[in-house]
Amino acid sequence: MYVYIVMRVESTGAGDAKPWQDGGMPHDAMPRETITLRSPGEGEVLDFLSPLALAFSEPLSDEELANEVRHLEADRVVGAFDGDQQVGTAGAYTFRMTVPGGEVGAAGITIVGVIPTHTRRGILRQMMTWLVAQARERGEPVAVLGASEAAIYQRFGYGLGTLDSRFEIEPLRATFVHPVETAGRFRFVDTDEATRLFSAVYGSMRQGTPGVLARTEVLWRFGMAFDSQSARAGNGPKSLVILEEDGVPRAYAIYRVKADWGHHGPRNTLTAIEVVGVDADSEQAMWQWLFRIDLLGSIKAMRVRMPHPLQLQLTEPRRLNLTVGDGLWVRILDVDRALEARSYVGDGSLTFDLTDDFCPWNAGRWQLTVPGGGAGASVVAVAADEAGAGGTEPDLALDVSALSAIYLGGFTFAELSRAGRVTELRPGGIAAADAMFVTATKPWNSTPF
Ligand SMILES: CC(C)(COP(=O)(O)OP(=O)(O)OC[C@H]1O[C@@H](n2cnc3c(N)ncnc32)[C@H](O)[C@@H]1OP(=O)(O)O)[C@@H](O)C(=O)NCCC(=O)NCCS
């Protein structure tokens, strides 16, 4: 069990109050206390979730809480205590995440909340420090999360690792340039079959798509394939459909339908939670099948990859009404191990100056060297005074959040540079870096956590 005692950090003064701080109350006016951090003991995980209802101003149902407890690992949950009162919670899942040419261990930060009487006193900062230390101890070179408000995490060095989009289209507008024919058969399955068959399809997609998280049986059974009354939010039950050819799973869909039988006829809304195929044709066949379900007025999809194949498959892609948002926030915890875990294009080397306030062991000058073939990269720290000797002049300079946004291939150095977040220090340095980091497939994450 991890137990840390955290003393209240001195504020630098009332002038530091940020606009989002409660009523503009300066840090110094707030009472000081000793905050203790610890993991739950035997059977305590459920109790440790109690601050979340106040933090999110939304209680979780008993069903949702029980499900959450199933997924969580007790020693990866941390509670912040003011005396006997628990005032904060955070935790991490143990994930394997696909990166270009391989995969890494990733800490999936989750259940983050501090109750309103104790916000803006550094409690999240302390819990985040605890989670980072534990992830590094476990050999995880990156952390990932989905943010309620991205501003919270960018200051901790998280970068926009994947984009997330949603769309809404009228089925009549969903016509394909090249409709596909399938010899396969569609059938509804139950949770048991979905857990077995969907995971095979997902597993084949996962290999070629950076950002995708490996799913355990528990995550399938009590997550993606799980249905609950409270999760329906006015929609119908979860439908689980498989497309098989010769008994081999080719694509699946998880969706709900909200019935709407108005005066002018049916206008049901189908919300696709996840549609995945082993190849382009199988996935298109599944979308074609969904678009033809009777009585629909509209079809929505959430957390879809960006760019989406339907943008190139439909006759009128604008009718998708695509909305793009932020997906997975990625945080490189150990720059050398994280960069060594992925592959690159060709061979070459890149020297860069990295700033990292929250994880200062990453700050400094690094040299990435890739031998022929793009795999087997090595990353070493280079002393700044070695510059000039042996070609260690830096090509570029950036902050860890920028490098984290580039890591999975979601953004390029050139794009970060246009946003003022990468500085080129040697002419051609950015183009050379992009030539090494380029990836064939944009990263995506569709696992909510
Ligand atoms: C988000 C939350 C956990 C922050 O906890 P906290 O203990 O107040 O955070 P800290 O005091 O450690 O703040 C750390 C830094 O982040 C900043 N910060 C915290 N919340 C922020 C927000 N919502 N927007 C912008 N910045 C924020 C703080 O100002 C502080 O910056 P500083 O170090 O420069 O002073 C808490 O406000 C909360 O529970 N919110 C509602 C639930 C939620 O959104 N959870 C996150 C789920 S992904």
Short mmCIF file of C-alpha atoms and ligand atoms in Angstrom, two decimals:
data_model
loop_
_atom_site.label_atom_id
_atom_site.label_comp_id
_atom_site.label_asym_id
_atom_site.label_seq_id
_atom_site.Cartn_x
_atom_site.Cartn_y
_atom_site.Cartn_z
CA MET A 1 0.00 0.00 0.00
CA TYR A 2 1.28 3.49 -0.86
CA VAL A 3 0.98 6.03 1.98
CA TYR A 4 2.27 9.55 1.56
CA ILE A 5 2.01 12.39 4.05
CA VAL A 6 1.68 15.68 2.26
CA MET A 7 2.18 19.00 3.99
CA ARG A 8 0.30 22.05 2.79
CA VAL A 9 2.48 23.90 0.29
CA GLU A 10 3.02 27.58 1.01
CA SER A 11 1.18 29.86 -1.41
CA THR A 12 3.08 32.75 -2.96
CA GLY A 13 0.32 35.18 -1.99
CA ALA A 14 -3.15 36.53 -2.60
CA GLY A 15 -2.15 37.97 -5.95
CA ASP A 16 -1.88 34.41 -7.29
CA ALA A 17 -5.63 33.74 -7.15
CA LYS A 18 -6.81 32.49 -10.56
CA PRO A 19 -10.14 33.48 -12.13
CA TRP A 20 -11.47 29.96 -11.66
CA GLN A 21 -10.66 29.87 -7.95
CA ASP A 22 -13.72 29.87 -5.72
CA GLY A 23 -15.06 33.40 -5.53
CA GLY A 24 -11.56 34.70 -6.16
CA MET A 25 -10.63 33.67 -2.59
CA PRO A 26 -6.85 33.94 -2.35
CA HIS A 27 -4.97 30.81 -1.37
CA ASP A 28 -3.65 32.46 1.80
CA ALA A 29 -7.17 33.13 3.11
CA MET A 30 -7.95 29.42 3.05
CA PRO A 31 -7.47 27.31 6.13
CA ARG A 32 -4.34 25.15 6.12
CA GLU A 33 -4.45 21.50 6.89
CA THR A 34 -2.40 18.38 6.64
CA ILE A 35 -3.53 16.14 3.85
CA THR A 36 -2.79 12.45 4.07
CA LEU A 37 -2.80 10.21 1.01
CA ARG A 38 -3.40 6.49 1.17
CA SER A 39 -4.75 3.55 -0.83
CA PRO A 40 -7.88 1.68 0.26
CA GLY A 41 -7.49 -1.36 2.47
CA GLU A 42 -9.36 -4.62 2.03
CA GLY A 43 -12.98 -3.96 0.98
CA GLU A 44 -12.59 -0.17 1.12
CA VAL A 45 -12.56 0.71 -2.61
CA LEU A 46 -16.26 1.51 -2.75
CA ASP A 47 -15.96 3.92 0.20
CA PHE A 48 -13.02 5.59 -1.51
CA LEU A 49 -15.28 6.64 -4.39
CA SER A 50 -17.48 8.71 -2.10
CA PRO A 51 -15.93 12.14 -2.93
CA LEU A 52 -16.87 11.74 -6.61
CA ALA A 53 -20.58 12.49 -6.09
CA LEU A 54 -19.77 15.89 -4.54
CA ALA A 55 -16.90 16.63 -6.94
CA PHE A 56 -19.02 15.95 -10.05
CA SER A 57 -22.28 17.23 -8.51
CA GLU A 58 -23.80 13.99 -9.76
CA PRO A 59 -24.20 10.83 -7.71
CA LEU A 60 -23.27 7.53 -9.34
CA SER A 61 -25.94 4.83 -9.14
CA ASP A 62 -25.27 1.74 -6.99
CA GLU A 63 -25.00 -0.21 -10.23
CA GLU A 64 -22.36 2.15 -11.64
CA LEU A 65 -20.42 2.15 -8.37
CA ALA A 66 -20.41 -1.66 -8.19
CA ASN A 67 -19.18 -1.78 -11.77
CA GLU A 68 -16.46 0.75 -11.09
CA VAL A 69 -15.20 -1.34 -8.17
CA ARG A 70 -14.92 -4.37 -10.49
CA HIS A 71 -12.57 -2.49 -12.81
CA LEU A 72 -10.40 -0.76 -10.24
CA GLU A 73 -7.22 -2.12 -8.69
CA ALA A 74 -7.19 -1.19 -5.00
CA ASP A 75 -3.49 -0.42 -4.86
CA ARG A 76 -3.86 1.97 -7.80
CA VAL A 77 -6.56 4.02 -6.06
CA VAL A 78 -5.56 6.92 -3.84
CA GLY A 79 -7.67 8.87 -1.37
CA ALA A 80 -6.80 12.29 0.07
CA PHE A 81 -7.82 12.77 3.70
CA ASP A 82 -8.23 15.89 5.81
CA GLY A 83 -8.19 14.26 9.23
CA ASP A 84 -10.78 11.49 9.02
CA GLN A 85 -12.66 13.07 6.15
CA GLN A 86 -11.93 11.87 2.64
CA VAL A 87 -11.79 14.93 0.40
CA GLY A 88 -10.29 13.60 -2.81
CA THR A 89 -9.97 10.48 -4.96
CA ALA A 90 -7.90 9.49 -7.95
CA GLY A 91 -6.80 6.24 -9.51
CA ALA A 92 -5.18 4.53 -12.44
CA TYR A 93 -5.94 1.52 -14.60
CA THR A 94 -3.15 -0.72 -15.85
CA PHE A 95 -3.35 -0.45 -19.63
CA ARG A 96 -1.38 -1.64 -22.63
CA MET A 97 -1.59 0.95 -25.38
CA THR A 98 -0.66 0.54 -29.04
CA VAL A 99 2.06 2.94 -30.23
CA PRO A 100 3.52 3.12 -33.75
CA GLY A 101 5.24 -0.25 -34.27
CA GLY A 102 4.60 -1.63 -30.79
CA GLU A 103 2.87 -1.06 -27.47
CA VAL A 104 3.62 0.44 -24.05
CA GLY A 105 2.34 0.12 -20.51
CA ALA A 106 0.16 3.14 -19.76
CA ALA A 107 -1.39 4.40 -16.54
CA GLY A 108 -5.02 5.26 -17.34
CA ILE A 109 -5.80 8.08 -14.93
CA THR A 110 -9.40 7.95 -13.71
CA ILE A 111 -11.89 8.74 -10.90
CA VAL A 112 -10.31 12.16 -10.29
CA GLY A 113 -12.26 14.38 -7.91
CA VAL A 114 -11.78 16.77 -5.00
CA ILE A 115 -14.82 17.92 -3.02
CA PRO A 116 -15.72 21.61 -3.42
CA THR A 117 -14.69 22.59 0.14
CA HIS A 118 -11.11 21.53 -0.63
CA THR A 119 -10.43 22.50 -4.25
CA ARG A 120 -7.52 24.72 -5.37
CA ARG A 121 -5.25 23.83 -2.48
CA GLY A 122 -2.98 21.51 -4.42
CA ILE A 123 -4.74 18.23 -3.53
CA LEU A 124 -5.02 17.06 -7.14
CA ARG A 125 -1.37 18.04 -7.65
CA GLN A 126 -0.42 15.80 -4.73
CA MET A 127 -2.53 12.88 -5.96
CA MET A 128 -1.12 13.29 -9.47
CA THR A 129 2.42 13.23 -8.05
CA TRP A 130 1.53 10.00 -6.24
CA LEU A 131 0.07 8.41 -9.39
CA VAL A 132 3.08 9.41 -11.51
CA ALA A 133 5.52 7.95 -8.95
CA GLN A 134 3.56 4.70 -8.87
CA ALA A 135 3.31 4.45 -12.68
CA ARG A 136 7.07 4.90 -13.05
CA GLU A 137 7.69 2.32 -10.35
CA ARG A 138 5.56 -0.07 -12.41
CA GLY A 139 7.55 0.68 -15.55
CA GLU A 140 4.81 2.60 -17.36
CA PRO A 141 6.45 5.34 -19.46
CA VAL A 142 3.19 7.16 -20.28
CA ALA A 143 -0.06 8.18 -18.62
CA VAL A 144 -3.32 8.74 -20.48
CA LEU A 145 -6.72 10.16 -19.59
CA GLY A 146 -9.97 11.61 -20.86
CA ALA A 147 -10.44 15.08 -19.38
CA SER A 148 -13.58 16.71 -18.02
CA GLU A 149 -11.76 20.03 -18.60
CA ALA A 150 -8.50 19.90 -20.52
CA ALA A 151 -7.11 22.98 -18.73
CA ILE A 152 -6.74 20.88 -15.59
CA TYR A 153 -4.27 18.52 -17.19
CA GLN A 154 -2.31 20.55 -19.71
CA ARG A 155 -0.51 22.19 -16.80
CA PHE A 156 0.58 18.73 -15.70
CA GLY A 157 2.22 18.16 -19.11
CA TYR A 158 -0.57 16.25 -20.89
CA GLY A 159 -0.78 16.79 -24.65
CA LEU A 160 -3.64 16.22 -27.07
CA GLY A 161 -2.76 12.69 -28.18
CA THR A 162 -5.86 11.70 -30.16
CA LEU A 163 -8.85 13.46 -31.65
CA ASP A 164 -12.33 12.29 -31.05
CA SER A 165 -15.29 13.00 -33.24
CA ARG A 166 -18.98 12.44 -33.33
CA PHE A 167 -21.50 12.69 -36.11
CA GLU A 168 -25.21 12.76 -36.76
CA ILE A 169 -26.71 11.92 -40.13
CA GLU A 170 -30.18 11.29 -41.54
CA PRO A 171 -30.24 7.71 -42.87
CA LEU A 172 -31.67 8.89 -46.22
CA ARG A 173 -28.50 10.96 -46.71
CA ALA A 174 -26.21 8.05 -45.93
CA THR A 175 -25.58 6.77 -49.44
CA PHE A 176 -22.26 5.21 -50.41
CA VAL A 177 -20.04 5.94 -53.43
CA HIS A 178 -19.20 2.23 -53.63
CA PRO A 179 -21.66 0.14 -51.61
CA VAL A 180 -20.14 -3.15 -50.51
CA GLU A 181 -21.82 -6.52 -50.74
CA THR A 182 -21.24 -8.96 -47.94
CA ALA A 183 -21.77 -12.67 -48.01
CA GLY A 184 -21.74 -12.55 -44.25
CA ARG A 185 -24.61 -12.75 -41.80
CA PHE A 186 -25.62 -10.28 -39.09
CA ARG A 187 -26.94 -11.52 -35.78
CA PHE A 188 -27.63 -10.17 -32.31
CA VAL A 189 -25.52 -11.66 -29.54
CA ASP A 190 -25.61 -11.62 -25.76
CA THR A 191 -22.92 -10.31 -23.40
CA ASP A 192 -21.07 -13.64 -23.29
CA GLU A 193 -20.78 -13.95 -27.04
CA ALA A 194 -20.00 -10.26 -27.47
CA THR A 195 -17.16 -10.54 -24.99
CA ARG A 196 -15.67 -13.42 -26.96
CA LEU A 197 -16.37 -12.40 -30.57
CA PHE A 198 -16.03 -8.60 -30.39
CA SER A 199 -12.68 -8.83 -28.65
CA ALA A 200 -11.28 -10.83 -31.61
CA VAL A 201 -12.30 -8.09 -34.08
CA TYR A 202 -11.11 -5.33 -31.76
CA GLY A 203 -7.79 -7.12 -31.27
CA SER A 204 -7.04 -7.14 -34.99
CA MET A 205 -7.92 -3.42 -35.31
CA ARG A 206 -5.80 -2.62 -32.22
CA GLN A 207 -2.58 -3.86 -33.75
CA GLY A 208 -2.45 -1.23 -36.45
CA THR A 209 -3.95 1.71 -34.59
CA PRO A 210 -1.89 3.77 -32.13
CA GLY A 211 -3.75 4.94 -29.03
CA VAL A 212 -5.98 1.86 -28.83
CA LEU A 213 -6.08 0.26 -25.38
CA ALA A 214 -6.04 -3.48 -24.85
CA ARG A 215 -9.27 -4.59 -23.18
CA THR A 216 -9.44 -7.26 -20.54
CA GLU A 217 -12.35 -9.67 -20.34
CA VAL A 218 -13.64 -7.67 -17.35
CA LEU A 219 -13.58 -4.51 -19.44
CA TRP A 220 -15.60 -6.19 -22.19
CA ARG A 221 -18.02 -8.00 -19.95
CA PHE A 222 -18.67 -5.20 -17.44
CA GLY A 223 -17.80 -2.26 -19.67
CA MET A 224 -18.38 -2.26 -23.42
CA ALA A 225 -20.86 -5.14 -23.50
CA PHE A 226 -22.50 -4.25 -20.18
CA ASP A 227 -25.89 -2.59 -19.99
CA SER A 228 -27.56 -0.89 -17.07
CA GLN A 229 -30.73 1.04 -16.51
CA SER A 230 -28.82 4.11 -15.29
CA ALA A 231 -26.53 4.17 -18.36
CA ARG A 232 -29.51 4.29 -20.73
CA ALA A 233 -30.36 7.94 -20.08
CA GLY A 234 -33.69 7.68 -21.92
CA ASN A 235 -32.36 5.35 -24.64
CA GLY A 236 -33.26 1.72 -25.20
CA PRO A 237 -31.09 -1.21 -24.15
CA LYS A 238 -27.66 -1.83 -25.63
CA SER A 239 -27.81 -3.87 -28.83
CA LEU A 240 -24.83 -6.06 -29.68
CA VAL A 241 -24.52 -7.18 -33.33
CA ILE A 242 -21.88 -9.29 -35.03
CA LEU A 243 -21.19 -9.71 -38.76
CA GLU A 244 -19.72 -13.14 -39.51
CA GLU A 245 -18.48 -14.71 -42.72
CA ASP A 246 -18.22 -18.50 -42.66
CA GLY A 247 -18.50 -18.30 -38.90
CA VAL A 248 -15.56 -15.88 -38.63
CA PRO A 249 -16.26 -12.50 -36.95
CA ARG A 250 -15.65 -9.61 -39.36
CA ALA A 251 -17.27 -6.57 -37.72
CA TYR A 252 -19.41 -5.64 -34.74
CA ALA A 253 -21.64 -2.80 -33.60
CA ILE A 254 -22.72 -1.69 -30.13
CA TYR A 255 -25.65 0.72 -30.22
CA ARG A 256 -28.80 1.98 -28.55
CA VAL A 257 -32.04 3.26 -30.06
CA LYS A 258 -34.15 6.00 -28.56
CA ALA A 259 -37.73 5.51 -29.62
CA ASP A 260 -39.59 8.63 -30.84
CA TRP A 261 -43.00 7.94 -32.31
CA GLY A 262 -44.39 11.41 -33.01
CA HIS A 263 -47.52 12.73 -34.69
CA HIS A 264 -45.78 12.66 -38.09
CA GLY A 265 -44.46 9.14 -37.76
CA PRO A 266 -41.43 7.41 -36.31
CA ARG A 267 -38.22 9.34 -35.87
CA ASN A 268 -36.10 7.01 -33.76
CA THR A 269 -32.48 7.91 -33.03
CA LEU A 270 -29.82 5.23 -33.18
CA THR A 271 -26.61 6.01 -31.26
CA ALA A 272 -23.64 3.91 -32.30
CA ILE A 273 -21.36 3.41 -29.31
CA GLU A 274 -18.73 1.47 -31.25
CA VAL A 275 -18.43 0.06 -34.76
CA VAL A 276 -15.26 -1.85 -35.64
CA GLY A 277 -14.33 -4.12 -38.53
CA VAL A 278 -11.30 -6.25 -39.30
CA ASP A 279 -10.98 -4.40 -42.62
CA ALA A 280 -12.53 -1.48 -44.50
CA ASP A 281 -15.18 -3.53 -46.34
CA SER A 282 -16.40 -5.31 -43.22
CA GLU A 283 -16.71 -2.05 -41.30
CA GLN A 284 -18.52 -0.37 -44.21
CA ALA A 285 -20.88 -3.36 -44.42
CA MET A 286 -21.74 -2.84 -40.76
CA TRP A 287 -22.45 0.88 -41.27
CA GLN A 288 -24.62 0.08 -44.30
CA TRP A 289 -26.61 -2.37 -42.19
CA LEU A 290 -27.06 0.19 -39.37
CA PHE A 291 -28.16 2.92 -41.80
CA ARG A 292 -30.91 0.64 -43.16
CA ILE A 293 -32.55 -0.19 -39.82
CA ASP A 294 -36.24 0.72 -40.06
CA LEU A 295 -38.00 3.68 -38.44
CA LEU A 296 -34.86 5.79 -37.91
CA GLY A 297 -34.91 9.58 -38.17
CA SER A 298 -31.26 9.97 -37.32
CA ILE A 299 -28.07 8.07 -36.62
CA LYS A 300 -25.49 9.37 -34.21
CA ALA A 301 -22.05 8.03 -33.47
CA MET A 302 -19.73 8.98 -30.67
CA ARG A 303 -15.97 8.63 -30.10
CA VAL A 304 -15.31 7.76 -33.75
CA ARG A 305 -11.86 7.87 -35.29
CA MET A 306 -10.66 11.02 -37.00
CA PRO A 307 -10.44 11.24 -39.98
CA HIS A 308 -13.29 8.76 -40.43
CA PRO A 309 -13.58 6.34 -43.38
CA LEU A 310 -17.22 7.44 -43.88
CA GLN A 311 -15.90 10.86 -44.95
CA LEU A 312 -14.47 9.11 -48.01
CA GLN A 313 -17.17 6.47 -48.43
CA LEU A 314 -20.34 8.59 -48.43
CA THR A 315 -21.61 10.52 -51.42
CA GLU A 316 -22.25 13.54 -49.18
CA PRO A 317 -19.75 13.52 -46.29
CA ARG A 318 -20.86 16.98 -45.13
CA ARG A 319 -24.17 15.39 -44.12
CA LEU A 320 -22.32 13.62 -41.32
CA ASN A 321 -22.29 16.91 -39.40
CA LEU A 322 -18.96 15.90 -37.93
CA THR A 323 -17.87 17.55 -34.70
CA VAL A 324 -14.28 17.13 -33.62
CA GLY A 325 -13.18 17.23 -30.00
CA ASP A 326 -10.27 16.19 -27.85
CA GLY A 327 -9.79 12.49 -27.26
CA LEU A 328 -7.01 10.90 -25.27
CA TRP A 329 -4.67 13.20 -23.36
CA VAL A 330 -1.21 11.66 -23.30
CA ARG A 331 1.59 12.37 -20.82
CA ILE A 332 5.10 11.07 -21.41
CA LEU A 333 6.43 10.16 -17.96
CA ASP A 334 9.86 8.88 -18.99
CA VAL A 335 10.99 10.38 -22.26
CA ASP A 336 13.72 7.84 -23.08
CA ARG A 337 11.62 4.74 -22.40
CA ALA A 338 8.53 6.15 -24.10
CA LEU A 339 10.36 7.10 -27.29
CA GLU A 340 12.29 3.83 -27.39
CA ALA A 341 9.00 1.89 -27.28
CA ARG A 342 7.80 3.16 -30.66
CA SER A 343 9.16 2.78 -34.17
CA TYR A 344 10.16 5.44 -36.70
CA VAL A 345 10.56 5.74 -40.43
CA GLY A 346 14.02 5.07 -41.82
CA ASP A 347 17.10 5.85 -39.81
CA GLY A 348 18.53 9.06 -38.42
CA SER A 349 18.89 11.04 -35.27
CA LEU A 350 17.12 13.91 -33.60
CA THR A 351 18.47 16.09 -30.81
CA PHE A 352 15.98 18.15 -28.86
CA ASP A 353 15.74 20.33 -25.78
CA LEU A 354 12.80 19.36 -23.59
CA THR A 355 11.19 21.34 -20.80
CA ASP A 356 9.13 19.56 -18.17
CA ASP A 357 8.22 21.33 -14.92
CA PHE A 358 6.10 18.57 -13.40
CA CYS A 359 8.47 15.65 -14.16
CA PRO A 360 11.86 17.41 -14.04
CA TRP A 361 13.83 14.20 -14.72
CA ASN A 362 12.70 14.59 -18.36
CA ALA A 363 14.01 18.13 -18.73
CA GLY A 364 17.21 18.64 -20.69
CA ARG A 365 18.79 17.73 -24.00
CA TRP A 366 18.03 14.32 -25.52
CA GLN A 367 19.24 12.51 -28.58
CA LEU A 368 17.05 9.96 -30.33
CA THR A 369 18.95 7.64 -32.66
CA VAL A 370 17.15 5.27 -35.01
CA PRO A 371 19.12 2.55 -36.78
CA GLY A 372 18.07 1.34 -40.24
CA GLY A 373 14.60 -0.18 -40.38
CA GLY A 374 12.96 2.29 -38.00
CA ALA A 375 12.90 -0.04 -34.97
CA GLY A 376 15.31 -0.38 -32.05
CA ALA A 377 15.59 3.35 -31.32
CA SER A 378 17.78 4.53 -28.47
CA VAL A 379 17.37 7.74 -26.52
CA VAL A 380 20.16 9.20 -24.41
CA ALA A 381 20.55 12.35 -22.38
CA VAL A 382 23.13 14.70 -23.83
CA ALA A 383 24.90 17.23 -21.63
CA ALA A 384 24.25 20.74 -22.97
CA ASP A 385 28.00 21.50 -22.91
CA GLU A 386 28.58 18.64 -25.35
CA ALA A 387 26.84 20.78 -27.96
CA GLY A 388 28.97 21.19 -31.00
CA ALA A 389 31.02 18.10 -30.30
CA GLY A 390 29.83 15.02 -32.16
CA GLY A 391 26.79 16.66 -33.73
CA THR A 392 24.71 17.18 -30.57
CA GLU A 393 23.48 20.67 -31.45
CA PRO A 394 19.70 20.56 -30.90
CA ASP A 395 17.38 20.38 -33.88
CA LEU A 396 14.44 21.77 -31.99
CA ALA A 397 13.06 22.66 -28.56
CA LEU A 398 9.66 21.83 -27.12
CA ASP A 399 7.70 21.21 -23.95
CA VAL A 400 6.72 17.69 -22.83
CA SER A 401 3.03 18.35 -23.59
CA ALA A 402 3.95 19.09 -27.24
CA LEU A 403 6.05 15.92 -27.49
CA SER A 404 3.20 13.97 -25.88
CA ALA A 405 0.80 15.28 -28.55
CA ILE A 406 3.19 14.10 -31.27
CA TYR A 407 4.00 10.75 -29.65
CA LEU A 408 1.15 8.65 -31.11
CA GLY A 409 1.21 10.40 -34.49
CA GLY A 410 -1.91 12.52 -33.95
CA PHE A 411 -0.03 15.75 -34.66
CA THR A 412 3.24 16.57 -36.41
CA PHE A 413 6.15 18.74 -35.28
CA ALA A 414 5.20 21.15 -38.08
CA GLU A 415 1.65 21.45 -36.73
CA LEU A 416 2.89 22.05 -33.19
CA SER A 417 5.34 24.60 -34.58
CA ARG A 418 2.50 26.46 -36.34
CA ALA A 419 0.77 26.56 -32.95
CA GLY A 420 3.91 28.10 -31.43
CA ARG A 421 4.66 25.01 -29.36
CA VAL A 422 7.81 23.73 -31.09
CA THR A 423 10.84 25.92 -31.83
CA GLU A 424 13.14 24.99 -34.69
CA LEU A 425 16.78 25.48 -33.68
CA ARG A 426 18.42 24.11 -36.84
CA PRO A 427 17.03 24.89 -40.31
CA GLY A 428 15.28 21.76 -41.54
CA GLY A 429 15.07 20.30 -38.00
CA ILE A 430 11.26 20.14 -37.97
CA ALA A 431 11.00 18.56 -41.43
CA ALA A 432 13.63 15.97 -40.47
CA ALA A 433 11.80 15.18 -37.22
CA ASP A 434 8.49 14.76 -39.04
CA ALA A 435 10.09 12.45 -41.61
CA MET A 436 11.13 10.17 -38.73
CA PHE A 437 7.89 10.33 -36.70
CA VAL A 438 5.38 10.05 -39.58
CA THR A 439 2.75 7.30 -39.13
CA ALA A 440 0.33 5.65 -41.56
CA THR A 441 -2.69 5.60 -39.24
CA LYS A 442 -4.00 8.40 -37.05
CA PRO A 443 -4.31 7.39 -33.40
CA TRP A 444 -7.66 6.67 -31.84
CA ASN A 445 -9.10 5.61 -28.52
CA SER A 446 -12.68 4.46 -28.13
CA THR A 447 -12.45 3.01 -24.62
CA PRO A 448 -14.14 5.29 -22.10
CA PHE A 449 -12.53 5.25 -18.66
C1 LIG B 1 -10.40 19.12 -11.17
C2 LIG B 1 -10.17 18.93 -9.68
C3 LIG B 1 -9.89 17.47 -9.36
C4 LIG B 1 -8.96 19.81 -9.29
O1 LIG B 1 -8.60 19.51 -7.96
P1 LIG B 1 -7.82 20.59 -7.06
O2 LIG B 1 -7.35 19.89 -5.85
O3 LIG B 1 -8.64 21.79 -6.94
O4 LIG B 1 -6.57 20.91 -8.01
P2 LIG B 1 -5.22 21.55 -7.53
O5 LIG B 1 -5.49 22.53 -6.43
O6 LIG B 1 -4.21 20.49 -7.22
O7 LIG B 1 -4.82 22.29 -8.83
C5 LIG B 1 -3.66 22.00 -9.55
C6 LIG B 1 -3.52 23.07 -10.61
O8 LIG B 1 -4.55 22.91 -11.60
C7 LIG B 1 -5.35 24.08 -11.65
N1 LIG B 1 -6.72 23.67 -11.88
C8 LIG B 1 -7.41 22.83 -11.09
N2 LIG B 1 -8.65 22.68 -11.60
C9 LIG B 1 -8.71 23.41 -12.72
C10 LIG B 1 -9.73 23.65 -13.69
N3 LIG B 1 -10.92 23.09 -13.59
N4 LIG B 1 -9.43 24.45 -14.74
C11 LIG B 1 -8.20 25.03 -14.82
N5 LIG B 1 -7.21 24.83 -13.94
C12 LIG B 1 -7.47 24.05 -12.90
C13 LIG B 1 -5.12 24.78 -10.33
O9 LIG B 1 -5.36 26.19 -10.41
C14 LIG B 1 -3.69 24.46 -10.04
O10 LIG B 1 -2.80 25.29 -10.75
P3 LIG B 1 -1.49 25.90 -10.09
O11 LIG B 1 -0.69 24.72 -9.64
O12 LIG B 1 -0.88 26.68 -11.18
O13 LIG B 1 -1.99 26.73 -8.95
C15 LIG B 1 -11.41 19.39 -8.86
O14 LIG B 1 -11.63 20.73 -9.13
C16 LIG B 1 -12.66 18.59 -9.17
O15 LIG B 1 -12.90 17.58 -8.55
N6 LIG B 1 -13.47 19.06 -10.18
C17 LIG B 1 -14.72 18.42 -10.55
C18 LIG B 1 -14.54 17.00 -11.06
C19 LIG B 1 -13.61 16.93 -12.23
O16 LIG B 1 -13.68 17.71 -13.18
N7 LIG B 1 -12.68 15.95 -12.20
C20 LIG B 1 -11.73 15.70 -13.23
C21 LIG B 1 -12.22 14.52 -14.03
S1 LIG B 1 -11.26 14.25 -15.49
#
